[in-house]
mmCIF file of C-alpha atoms in Angstrom:
data_model
loop_
_atom_site.group_PDB
_atom_site.id
_atom_site.type_symbol
_atom_site.label_atom_id
_atom_site.label_comp_id
_atom_site.label_asym_id
_atom_site.label_seq_id
_atom_site.Cartn_x
_atom_site.Cartn_y
_atom_site.Cartn_z
ATOM 1 C CA MET A 1476 8.524 -32.731 7.630
ATOM 2 C CA SER A 1477 11.625 -33.443 10.234
ATOM 3 C CA GLY A 1478 14.839 -30.573 10.498
ATOM 4 C CA PRO A 1479 15.147 -27.701 8.229
ATOM 5 C CA SER A 1480 14.355 -30.017 5.023
ATOM 6 C CA SER A 1481 11.319 -31.253 3.646
ATOM 7 C CA GLY A 1482 9.642 -34.463 3.989
ATOM 8 C CA GLY A 1483 12.295 -36.221 5.321
ATOM 9 C CA SER A 1484 14.705 -35.324 1.939
ATOM 10 C CA VAL A 1485 17.880 -32.765 1.539
ATOM 11 C CA ALA A 1486 15.707 -29.174 1.247
ATOM 12 C CA ASP A 1487 16.476 -27.482 -2.317
ATOM 13 C CA THR A 1488 17.958 -23.795 -1.461
ATOM 14 C CA PRO A 1489 18.829 -21.786 0.173
ATOM 15 C CA ARG A 1490 15.827 -21.169 2.507
ATOM 16 C CA LEU A 1491 14.518 -19.158 4.859
ATOM 17 C CA LEU A 1492 14.175 -20.189 8.329
ATOM 18 C CA LEU A 1493 11.878 -19.150 10.938
ATOM 19 C CA ASP A 1494 12.835 -20.295 14.691
ATOM 20 C CA LEU A 1495 8.766 -20.180 15.580
ATOM 21 C CA ALA A 1496 9.378 -20.342 19.958
ATOM 22 C CA ARG A 1497 11.944 -17.901 19.373
ATOM 23 C CA LEU A 1498 9.732 -15.305 17.217
ATOM 24 C CA GLU A 1499 7.339 -15.949 19.821
ATOM 25 C CA ALA A 1500 9.851 -15.034 22.790
ATOM 26 C CA ASN A 1501 10.804 -12.399 20.781
ATOM 27 C CA ALA A 1502 7.013 -11.033 20.431
ATOM 28 C CA ALA A 1503 5.828 -11.309 24.206
ATOM 29 C CA ARG A 1504 8.891 -9.439 24.868
ATOM 30 C CA MET A 1505 7.801 -6.176 22.652
ATOM 31 C CA ARG A 1506 4.589 -6.981 24.022
ATOM 32 C CA ALA A 1507 5.356 -6.800 27.863
ATOM 33 C CA ARG A 1508 7.768 -3.473 26.857
ATOM 34 C CA ALA A 1509 5.559 -1.747 25.305
ATOM 35 C CA GLU A 1510 2.920 -2.210 27.915
ATOM 36 C CA ALA A 1511 5.338 -1.599 30.499
ATOM 37 C CA LEU A 1512 5.971 1.777 29.138
ATOM 38 C CA GLY A 1513 1.739 2.636 28.638
ATOM 39 C CA VAL A 1514 1.418 2.403 25.035
ATOM 40 C CA SER A 1515 -0.063 0.194 22.616
ATOM 41 C CA PHE A 1516 2.374 -1.804 19.990
ATOM 42 C CA ARG A 1517 1.996 -1.673 16.571
ATOM 43 C CA PRO A 1518 4.344 -4.089 15.196
ATOM 44 C CA HIS A 1519 6.533 -2.859 11.739
ATOM 45 C CA PHE A 1520 4.809 -5.598 8.800
ATOM 46 C CA LYS A 1521 8.059 -4.748 6.609
ATOM 47 C CA THR A 1522 10.794 -6.874 8.770
ATOM 48 C CA ALA A 1523 8.275 -10.049 8.428
ATOM 49 C CA LYS A 1524 6.146 -9.335 4.964
ATOM 50 C CA SER A 1525 3.850 -12.817 6.804
ATOM 51 C CA VAL A 1526 0.480 -12.223 8.064
ATOM 52 C CA GLU A 1527 1.641 -15.330 10.293
ATOM 53 C CA VAL A 1528 3.508 -13.295 12.026
ATOM 54 C CA HIS A 1529 1.508 -10.556 12.608
ATOM 55 C CA ARG A 1530 -0.850 -12.801 14.311
ATOM 56 C CA VAL A 1531 2.549 -13.889 16.115
ATOM 57 C CA ALA A 1532 3.333 -10.511 16.953
ATOM 58 C CA HIS A 1533 0.092 -10.054 19.226
ATOM 59 C CA GLY A 1534 0.061 -13.333 20.763
ATOM 60 C CA GLY A 1535 -2.288 -14.777 18.275
ATOM 61 C CA ALA A 1536 -5.002 -11.716 18.112
ATOM 62 C CA PRO A 1537 -5.598 -9.377 15.372
ATOM 63 C CA GLY A 1538 -3.564 -5.810 16.367
ATOM 64 C CA PRO A 1539 -2.617 -2.846 14.908
ATOM 65 C CA ALA A 1540 0.133 -2.799 12.131
ATOM 66 C CA THR A 1541 2.347 -0.195 10.231
ATOM 67 C CA VAL A 1542 3.535 -1.556 6.910
ATOM 68 C CA SER A 1543 6.147 0.725 4.434
ATOM 69 C CA THR A 1544 3.772 -0.370 0.951
ATOM 70 C CA MET A 1545 0.217 -0.947 0.059
ATOM 71 C CA LYS A 1546 0.413 -4.296 -0.892
ATOM 72 C CA GLU A 1547 1.315 -4.982 2.504
ATOM 73 C CA ALA A 1548 -1.364 -3.014 3.668
ATOM 74 C CA GLU A 1549 -3.726 -5.291 1.183
ATOM 75 C CA VAL A 1550 -2.652 -8.462 2.277
ATOM 76 C CA LEU A 1551 -3.482 -7.578 5.795
ATOM 77 C CA ALA A 1552 -6.779 -5.884 5.421
ATOM 78 C CA ALA A 1553 -8.194 -8.955 3.127
ATOM 79 C CA SER A 1554 -6.734 -11.385 6.238
ATOM 80 C CA GLY A 1555 -9.054 -9.910 9.167
ATOM 81 C CA GLN A 1556 -6.012 -9.614 11.274
ATOM 82 C CA ALA A 1557 -5.561 -5.633 11.101
ATOM 83 C CA THR A 1558 -8.362 -2.804 10.260
ATOM 84 C CA ASP A 1559 -5.999 -0.094 11.862
ATOM 85 C CA ILE A 1560 -2.839 0.088 9.789
ATOM 86 C CA LEU A 1561 -0.286 2.462 9.400
ATOM 87 C CA LEU A 1562 1.183 3.403 5.746
ATOM 88 C CA ALA A 1563 4.672 4.557 6.955
ATOM 89 C CA ALA A 1564 6.573 5.388 4.183
ATOM 90 C CA THR A 1565 5.730 8.964 2.795
ATOM 91 C CA ALA A 1566 1.816 9.304 1.081
ATOM 92 C CA VAL A 1567 2.283 10.249 -2.867
ATOM 93 C CA PRO A 1568 -0.846 10.115 -4.915
ATOM 94 C CA ALA A 1569 -0.562 7.421 -6.889
ATOM 95 C CA ARG A 1570 -1.185 5.490 -3.418
ATOM 96 C CA LEU A 1571 -4.935 7.308 -3.148
ATOM 97 C CA PRO A 1572 -6.814 4.570 -4.707
ATOM 98 C CA ARG A 1573 -5.894 2.001 -3.714
ATOM 99 C CA ALA A 1574 -5.976 3.608 0.236
ATOM 100 C CA GLU A 1575 -9.401 4.316 -0.622
ATOM 101 C CA ALA A 1576 -10.347 0.594 -1.860
ATOM 102 C CA LEU A 1577 -9.151 -0.441 1.339
ATOM 103 C CA ALA A 1578 -11.943 1.429 3.470
ATOM 104 C CA ARG A 1579 -14.796 0.485 0.806
ATOM 105 C CA LYS A 1580 -13.802 -3.368 0.774
ATOM 106 C CA HIS A 1581 -12.507 -3.629 4.585
ATOM 107 C CA GLY A 1582 -14.093 -1.096 6.312
ATOM 108 C CA THR A 1583 -9.915 -0.514 6.988
ATOM 109 C CA ARG A 1584 -8.633 2.474 9.204
ATOM 110 C CA LEU A 1585 -5.254 3.091 6.815
ATOM 111 C CA ILE A 1586 -3.590 5.754 8.245
ATOM 112 C CA LEU A 1587 -0.971 8.148 5.981
ATOM 113 C CA VAL A 1588 1.947 10.478 6.744
ATOM 114 C CA VAL A 1589 3.411 13.638 5.210
ATOM 115 C CA ASP A 1590 6.520 15.651 5.918
ATOM 116 C CA SER A 1591 5.318 18.642 4.030
ATOM 117 C CA PRO A 1592 2.564 21.189 3.184
ATOM 118 C CA GLU A 1593 3.759 20.036 -0.546
ATOM 119 C CA MET A 1594 2.846 17.179 -0.180
ATOM 120 C CA ALA A 1595 -0.132 17.700 1.648
ATOM 121 C CA GLY A 1596 -1.887 19.870 -1.049
ATOM 122 C CA LEU A 1597 -0.793 17.413 -3.857
ATOM 123 C CA LEU A 1598 -2.877 14.705 -1.651
ATOM 124 C CA ASP A 1599 -5.804 16.062 -0.997
ATOM 125 C CA ALA A 1600 -6.124 17.488 -4.492
ATOM 126 C CA ASP A 1601 -6.879 13.423 -6.227
ATOM 127 C CA ALA A 1602 -8.436 12.592 -2.639
ATOM 128 C CA GLU A 1603 -11.498 11.027 -3.523
ATOM 129 C CA ALA A 1604 -12.165 10.262 0.372
ATOM 130 C CA PRO A 1605 -11.446 11.481 3.921
ATOM 131 C CA HIS A 1606 -8.083 10.378 4.638
ATOM 132 C CA GLU A 1607 -6.368 10.622 8.533
ATOM 133 C CA VAL A 1608 -2.871 11.623 8.358
ATOM 134 C CA LEU A 1609 -0.077 12.144 10.660
ATOM 135 C CA VAL A 1610 3.048 14.759 10.389
ATOM 136 C CA GLU A 1611 6.059 13.304 10.258
ATOM 137 C CA VAL A 1612 8.798 14.618 12.833
ATOM 138 C CA ASP A 1613 12.574 14.654 12.328
ATOM 139 C CA SER A 1614 13.985 13.826 16.128
ATOM 140 C CA GLY A 1615 17.764 13.295 14.604
ATOM 141 C CA GLU A 1616 17.951 10.670 12.271
ATOM 142 C CA HIS A 1617 17.579 13.484 9.203
ATOM 143 C CA ARG A 1618 16.088 10.473 6.625
ATOM 144 C CA ALA A 1619 12.718 11.986 6.407
ATOM 145 C CA GLY A 1620 9.711 14.007 8.629
ATOM 146 C CA VAL A 1621 10.307 18.114 9.365
ATOM 147 C CA PRO A 1622 11.945 19.620 12.637
ATOM 148 C CA PRO A 1623 9.385 19.302 15.845
ATOM 149 C CA GLU A 1624 9.047 23.255 15.209
ATOM 150 C CA LYS A 1625 8.054 23.090 11.491
ATOM 151 C CA ALA A 1626 5.356 20.672 12.249
ATOM 152 C CA LEU A 1627 2.640 23.310 12.873
ATOM 153 C CA ALA A 1628 2.527 24.279 9.146
ATOM 154 C CA VAL A 1629 2.604 21.076 8.054
ATOM 155 C CA ALA A 1630 -0.410 20.216 10.177
ATOM 156 C CA ARG A 1631 -2.136 23.619 9.127
ATOM 157 C CA ALA A 1632 -1.608 22.193 5.183
ATOM 158 C CA ILE A 1633 -3.561 18.995 6.108
ATOM 159 C CA HIS A 1634 -6.630 21.278 8.259
ATOM 160 C CA GLY A 1635 -7.483 23.684 5.684
ATOM 161 C CA SER A 1636 -8.294 20.770 3.621
ATOM 162 C CA ARG A 1637 -10.826 19.123 1.814
ATOM 163 C CA LYS A 1638 -10.186 15.549 2.092
ATOM 164 C CA LEU A 1639 -7.034 15.145 4.741
ATOM 165 C CA LYS A 1640 -8.173 14.881 8.284
ATOM 166 C CA ILE A 1641 -4.929 15.806 10.907
ATOM 167 C CA ALA A 1642 -4.396 13.002 13.157
ATOM 168 C CA GLY A 1643 -0.865 13.541 15.170
ATOM 169 C CA VAL A 1644 2.359 13.106 14.296
ATOM 170 C CA MET A 1645 5.029 9.637 14.342
ATOM 171 C CA THR A 1646 9.041 9.420 13.976
ATOM 172 C CA HIS A 1647 11.470 7.275 14.374
ATOM 173 C CA GLY A 1648 14.510 7.525 15.769
ATOM 174 C CA GLY A 1649 16.588 5.173 13.242
ATOM 175 C CA HIS A 1650 20.162 6.779 14.849
ATOM 176 C CA SER A 1651 19.210 4.469 17.817
ATOM 177 C CA TYR A 1652 20.935 1.544 15.716
ATOM 178 C CA GLY A 1653 23.725 3.767 15.522
ATOM 179 C CA SER A 1654 25.282 2.771 19.032
ATOM 180 C CA ALA A 1655 25.980 -0.060 21.061
ATOM 181 C CA ASP A 1656 25.746 1.956 24.526
ATOM 182 C CA HIS A 1657 22.134 1.743 25.802
ATOM 183 C CA ALA A 1658 22.916 4.350 27.671
ATOM 184 C CA SER A 1659 23.144 6.466 24.292
ATOM 185 C CA ILE A 1660 19.770 4.737 23.004
ATOM 186 C CA ALA A 1661 17.699 5.787 25.713
ATOM 187 C CA ASP A 1662 18.643 9.585 25.116
ATOM 188 C CA VAL A 1663 17.746 8.886 21.359
ATOM 189 C CA ALA A 1664 13.987 7.418 23.037
ATOM 190 C CA GLU A 1665 14.197 10.581 24.705
ATOM 191 C CA GLN A 1666 14.998 12.668 21.534
ATOM 192 C CA GLU A 1667 11.426 10.950 19.910
ATOM 193 C CA ARG A 1668 9.683 11.377 22.749
ATOM 194 C CA VAL A 1669 10.345 15.191 23.015
ATOM 195 C CA ALA A 1670 10.352 16.120 19.776
ATOM 196 C CA THR A 1671 6.791 14.257 18.912
ATOM 197 C CA VAL A 1672 5.177 15.256 22.100
ATOM 198 C CA SER A 1673 6.340 18.684 21.662
ATOM 199 C CA ALA A 1674 5.604 18.674 18.291
ATOM 200 C CA ALA A 1675 1.575 17.010 19.026
ATOM 201 C CA SER A 1676 1.243 20.112 21.458
ATOM 202 C CA ALA A 1677 1.781 22.523 19.564
ATOM 203 C CA ILE A 1678 -0.488 21.256 17.251
ATOM 204 C CA ARG A 1679 -3.334 20.968 19.847
ATOM 205 C CA GLY A 1680 -2.243 24.604 20.797
ATOM 206 C CA ALA A 1681 -3.635 25.859 17.439
ATOM 207 C CA GLY A 1682 -6.958 24.022 18.580
ATOM 208 C CA MET A 1683 -6.121 21.376 15.608
ATOM 209 C CA GLU A 1684 -6.391 17.717 17.113
ATOM 210 C CA ALA A 1685 -3.704 15.324 17.657
ATOM 211 C CA PRO A 1686 -4.570 12.050 19.340
ATOM 212 C CA ILE A 1687 -1.778 9.965 17.882
ATOM 213 C CA VAL A 1688 1.879 10.456 18.767
ATOM 214 C CA SER A 1689 3.739 7.691 17.428
ATOM 215 C CA VAL A 1690 7.508 6.792 17.714
ATOM 216 C CA GLY A 1691 8.914 3.438 17.219
ATOM 217 C CA SER A 1692 12.595 1.368 16.927
ATOM 218 C CA SER A 1693 13.297 -1.983 17.947
ATOM 219 C CA PRO A 1694 16.467 0.023 19.857
ATOM 220 C CA THR A 1695 14.430 2.943 21.532
ATOM 221 C CA LEU A 1696 11.079 0.318 22.664
ATOM 222 C CA LEU A 1697 13.433 -1.775 25.023
ATOM 223 C CA HIS A 1698 15.923 1.237 26.024
ATOM 224 C CA ALA A 1699 12.946 4.076 26.974
ATOM 225 C CA ARG A 1700 13.528 5.586 29.914
ATOM 226 C CA ASN A 1701 9.506 6.792 29.390
ATOM 227 C CA LEU A 1702 7.334 7.387 27.296
ATOM 228 C CA GLU A 1703 5.120 9.733 28.149
ATOM 229 C CA GLY A 1704 2.572 12.047 26.258
ATOM 230 C CA VAL A 1705 3.062 8.687 23.554
ATOM 231 C CA THR A 1706 0.557 6.908 22.596
ATOM 232 C CA GLU A 1707 1.940 4.053 20.888
ATOM 233 C CA ILE A 1708 5.507 2.724 19.226
ATOM 234 C CA ARG A 1709 6.915 0.857 16.163
ATOM 235 C CA ALA A 1710 9.108 -1.729 16.148
ATOM 236 C CA GLY A 1711 10.071 -4.797 13.550
ATOM 237 C CA VAL A 1712 13.684 -5.847 13.565
ATOM 238 C CA GLY A 1713 12.578 -6.984 17.078
ATOM 239 C CA LEU A 1714 10.295 -9.955 16.250
ATOM 240 C CA PHE A 1715 13.036 -11.724 14.860
ATOM 241 C CA TRP A 1716 16.922 -9.825 15.642
ATOM 242 C CA ASP A 1717 19.814 -10.269 13.647
ATOM 243 C CA LEU A 1718 23.432 -10.001 13.798
ATOM 244 C CA ALA A 1719 23.463 -6.534 14.023
ATOM 245 C CA GLN A 1720 21.265 -5.766 17.023
ATOM 246 C CA MET A 1721 23.218 -8.813 18.835
ATOM 247 C CA SER A 1722 26.596 -6.181 18.145
ATOM 248 C CA ARG A 1723 24.781 -3.302 19.861
ATOM 249 C CA GLY A 1724 23.666 -5.563 22.763
ATOM 250 C CA GLN A 1725 20.302 -5.877 22.217
ATOM 251 C CA CYS A 1726 19.267 -9.876 21.734
ATOM 252 C CA GLY A 1727 21.648 -12.917 22.225
ATOM 253 C CA TRP A 1728 22.675 -15.573 19.252
ATOM 254 C CA ASP A 1729 19.926 -17.545 21.160
ATOM 255 C CA ASP A 1730 17.147 -14.871 20.676
ATOM 256 C CA LEU A 1731 17.667 -14.973 16.581
ATOM 257 C CA ALA A 1732 15.246 -16.479 14.708
ATOM 258 C CA LEU A 1733 15.862 -16.303 11.567
ATOM 259 C CA SER A 1734 18.619 -17.822 9.354
ATOM 260 C CA VAL A 1735 19.195 -18.810 5.723
ATOM 261 C CA LEU A 1736 19.868 -23.084 4.893
ATOM 262 C CA SER A 1737 22.865 -23.490 2.613
ATOM 263 C CA THR A 1738 24.112 -25.589 0.747
ATOM 264 C CA VAL A 1739 27.798 -25.871 0.522
ATOM 265 C CA ILE A 1740 28.150 -26.292 -3.704
ATOM 266 C CA GLY A 1741 32.162 -26.177 -3.590
ATOM 267 C CA HIS A 1742 35.687 -26.575 -1.542
ATOM 268 C CA ASN A 1743 37.874 -23.846 -3.128
ATOM 269 C CA ARG A 1744 41.417 -25.080 -1.663
ATOM 270 C CA ALA A 1745 43.218 -21.514 -3.254
ATOM 271 C CA SER A 1746 41.216 -19.248 -1.538
ATOM 272 C CA MET A 1747 40.732 -22.416 1.774
ATOM 273 C CA SER A 1748 36.702 -21.467 1.327
ATOM 274 C CA LEU A 1749 33.769 -22.846 1.691
ATOM 275 C CA VAL A 1750 31.578 -22.099 -1.698
ATOM 276 C CA LEU A 1751 27.904 -22.011 -0.416
ATOM 277 C CA ASP A 1752 24.823 -21.322 -2.876
ATOM 278 C CA ALA A 1753 23.316 -18.047 -0.640
ATOM 279 C CA GLY A 1754 25.320 -15.122 -2.171
ATOM 280 C CA ALA A 1755 24.245 -11.730 -2.478
ATOM 281 C CA LEU A 1756 20.746 -11.936 -3.183
ATOM 282 C CA ALA A 1757 19.823 -14.509 -0.331
ATOM 283 C CA LEU A 1758 21.294 -12.583 2.231
ATOM 284 C CA SER A 1759 20.910 -8.968 1.369
ATOM 285 C CA LYS A 1760 24.605 -6.608 0.763
ATOM 286 C CA ASP A 1761 23.952 -5.534 4.485
ATOM 287 C CA VAL A 1762 27.344 -5.123 6.967
ATOM 288 C CA THR A 1763 25.617 -3.052 9.644
ATOM 289 C CA ALA A 1764 26.978 -5.928 12.025
ATOM 290 C CA ASN A 1765 30.401 -5.204 11.023
ATOM 291 C CA ALA A 1766 30.707 -1.812 12.905
ATOM 292 C CA PHE A 1767 30.901 -3.469 16.353
ATOM 293 C CA ALA A 1768 31.506 -7.010 15.491
ATOM 294 C CA PRO A 1769 34.257 -6.957 13.012
ATOM 295 C CA GLY A 1770 34.868 -9.930 10.734
ATOM 296 C CA THR A 1771 31.131 -10.341 10.660
ATOM 297 C CA ALA A 1772 31.519 -9.877 7.166
ATOM 298 C CA TYR A 1773 27.966 -10.803 5.060
ATOM 299 C CA GLY A 1774 26.689 -13.561 7.993
ATOM 300 C CA THR A 1775 27.980 -16.039 10.348
ATOM 301 C CA LEU A 1776 27.242 -20.004 10.164
ATOM 302 C CA GLY A 1777 25.371 -21.975 12.221
ATOM 303 C CA GLU A 1778 24.717 -25.702 12.082
ATOM 304 C CA ALA A 1779 21.830 -26.768 9.786
ATOM 305 C CA GLU A 1780 20.417 -29.059 12.647
ATOM 306 C CA THR A 1781 20.648 -27.153 15.443
ATOM 307 C CA GLY A 1782 21.656 -23.920 14.923
ATOM 308 C CA ALA A 1783 24.847 -23.739 16.970
ATOM 309 C CA ALA A 1784 27.110 -20.896 16.005
ATOM 310 C CA LEU A 1785 30.064 -21.884 14.044
ATOM 311 C CA PRO A 1786 33.318 -19.567 14.369
ATOM 312 C CA LEU A 1787 32.868 -18.486 10.263
ATOM 313 C CA HIS A 1788 31.663 -16.149 8.304
ATOM 314 C CA VAL A 1789 30.415 -15.414 4.533
ATOM 315 C CA LEU A 1790 32.884 -12.830 3.781
ATOM 316 C CA HIS A 1791 32.236 -12.196 0.299
ATOM 317 C CA ALA A 1792 28.548 -12.162 -1.279
ATOM 318 C CA TYR A 1793 28.218 -12.740 -5.371
ATOM 319 C CA GLN A 1794 25.531 -13.059 -6.622
ATOM 320 C CA GLU A 1795 24.367 -16.619 -5.956
ATOM 321 C CA HIS A 1796 27.408 -17.078 -4.004
ATOM 322 C CA GLY A 1797 28.725 -17.174 -0.556
ATOM 323 C CA MET A 1798 32.324 -17.318 0.286
ATOM 324 C CA VAL A 1799 33.489 -18.240 3.658
ATOM 325 C CA PRO A 1800 36.817 -19.510 4.862
ATOM 326 C CA VAL A 1801 38.071 -21.447 6.627
ATOM 327 C CA PRO A 1802 41.395 -21.780 8.902
ATOM 328 C CA ASP A 1803 42.737 -24.707 8.082
ATOM 329 C CA GLU A 1804 41.468 -28.377 6.179
ATOM 330 C CA SER A 1805 39.641 -30.278 8.561
ATOM 331 C CA TRP A 1806 36.777 -28.177 7.562
ATOM 332 C CA PHE A 1807 36.235 -29.328 4.249
ATOM 333 C CA GLU A 1808 36.185 -32.242 5.947
ATOM 334 C CA ARG A 1809 33.387 -31.196 8.618
ATOM 335 C CA LEU A 1810 31.376 -29.557 5.728
ATOM 336 C CA PRO A 1811 31.605 -31.572 3.137
ATOM 337 C CA VAL A 1812 30.584 -30.384 -0.678
ATOM 338 C CA GLY A 1813 26.471 -31.646 -0.668
ATOM 339 C CA SER A 1814 25.885 -30.225 3.379
ATOM 340 C CA LEU A 1815 24.070 -28.572 4.899
ATOM 341 C CA VAL A 1816 24.818 -24.995 7.296
ATOM 342 C CA ARG A 1817 22.325 -22.299 8.164
ATOM 343 C CA VAL A 1818 23.394 -18.864 7.758
ATOM 344 C CA TYR A 1819 22.370 -15.746 10.437
ATOM 345 C CA PRO A 1820 22.161 -12.370 8.321
ATOM 346 C CA ASN A 1821 23.307 -8.432 9.528
ATOM 347 C CA HIS A 1822 20.179 -7.621 8.953
ATOM 348 C CA ALA A 1823 17.041 -9.471 9.259
ATOM 349 C CA CYS A 1824 14.096 -7.229 7.216
ATOM 350 C CA LEU A 1825 16.803 -7.166 4.324
ATOM 351 C CA THR A 1826 17.491 -10.908 4.100
ATOM 352 C CA ALA A 1827 13.873 -11.619 4.381
ATOM 353 C CA ALA A 1828 12.531 -9.324 1.563
ATOM 354 C CA GLY A 1829 15.207 -11.665 -0.504
ATOM 355 C CA GLY A 1830 13.243 -14.115 -3.060
ATOM 356 C CA TYR A 1831 11.982 -16.271 -0.829
ATOM 357 C CA GLY A 1832 8.277 -16.751 -1.036
ATOM 358 C CA THR A 1833 7.961 -18.614 2.069
ATOM 359 C CA TYR A 1834 9.384 -18.980 5.251
ATOM 360 C CA ASP A 1835 9.974 -22.608 6.560
ATOM 361 C CA VAL A 1836 9.166 -22.839 10.262
ATOM 362 C CA LEU A 1837 10.786 -25.234 12.877
ATOM 363 C CA ASP A 1838 9.921 -25.892 15.920
ATOM 364 C CA GLY A 1839 11.939 -25.842 19.212
ATOM 365 C CA ALA A 1840 13.671 -28.587 18.231
ATOM 366 C CA GLY A 1841 14.381 -27.426 14.448
ATOM 367 C CA ASN A 1842 12.030 -30.030 13.165
ATOM 368 C CA ALA A 1843 9.857 -28.092 10.554
ATOM 369 C CA VAL A 1844 6.617 -27.784 11.251
ATOM 370 C CA ALA A 1845 5.066 -25.397 8.745
ATOM 371 C CA ARG A 1846 5.662 -22.676 5.538
ATOM 372 C CA TRP A 1847 3.957 -19.664 6.151
ATOM 373 C CA PRO A 1848 4.013 -17.321 2.654
ATOM 374 C CA ARG A 1849 5.348 -13.683 2.443
ATOM 375 C CA ILE A 1850 4.495 -10.796 0.401
ATOM 376 C CA ASP A 1851 6.795 -9.299 -1.784
ATOM 377 C CA GLY A 1852 7.003 -6.439 -4.304
ATOM 378 C CA TRP A 1853 5.341 -3.542 -4.357
ATOM 379 C CA HIS A 1854 2.256 -3.666 -6.314
#
């Protein structure tokens, strides 16, 4: 395999490309930062949905993981690359049989999350085996979780149940994505820390255990001033990085590990646009980079072989078509019909979760050296 193609022939597109050297460098940066903060690193599997990427995240060794779906947990557990898994999305009773099967089949520790006494009661009513449970705390994003002062009530519901055991608290400071100011991101990291540490202290003060204090997002991992009282941090997108994070100053172009290989399938001279075979399903409709990098639209183009940035963007994303305006007709000669380009996405997590079954893994010279399977869906 040479270049972003298979067997020397032009690859069918769109394809998901993963730069191995950049992935390894990004993972090393995440691990080193967690170590400097004195916490363990629990990478989020939902970004890559790949056992091989999880292995790289931990420097080649097995290690703890965060997941969003039971399918992710099952694949990781079967691989042996993670025996300690946190299911970060609120648990529901229908997932309990699969969760309990993981412990029976693989000896996996699967930690669940709830944010209400009601859900704790529903889980306990259906549980047939013991389950460790974290209370999700809202540290400012207002997506899920309870205010820190209400975490004790949820902990008491868990503690008073038949099969559930309180294991600590967790939060996700997703509002860190809303700023390009690193001091403001550090403030969000402190909100994460204070919210979880105070909730854990209240739980311990009431005579219960709270050994896990879990926080995380890639920006807060990078910019936290300290994580005193926290035991672990979760991060996912920092393994790949993307245009949304680059627009916020978290990374540079040469850190972007993920791109989509696409074919120029047409020249639309009426609209002065290239037509790509990478549309909304290949790239997603996420446009979060545009808040801080206007004009990024649905993704920025790069050269197929080197990944070097081109001053072109996917302005319109139809289901299977991407439209790329060009400033003059010279681009029709530079990128003729049938030529290949890379598209660097706004949000790596959503792009990777498209219809791709594999990553085409590139070495530092841009040569395709492996194909890594991905895990998609819920069931």
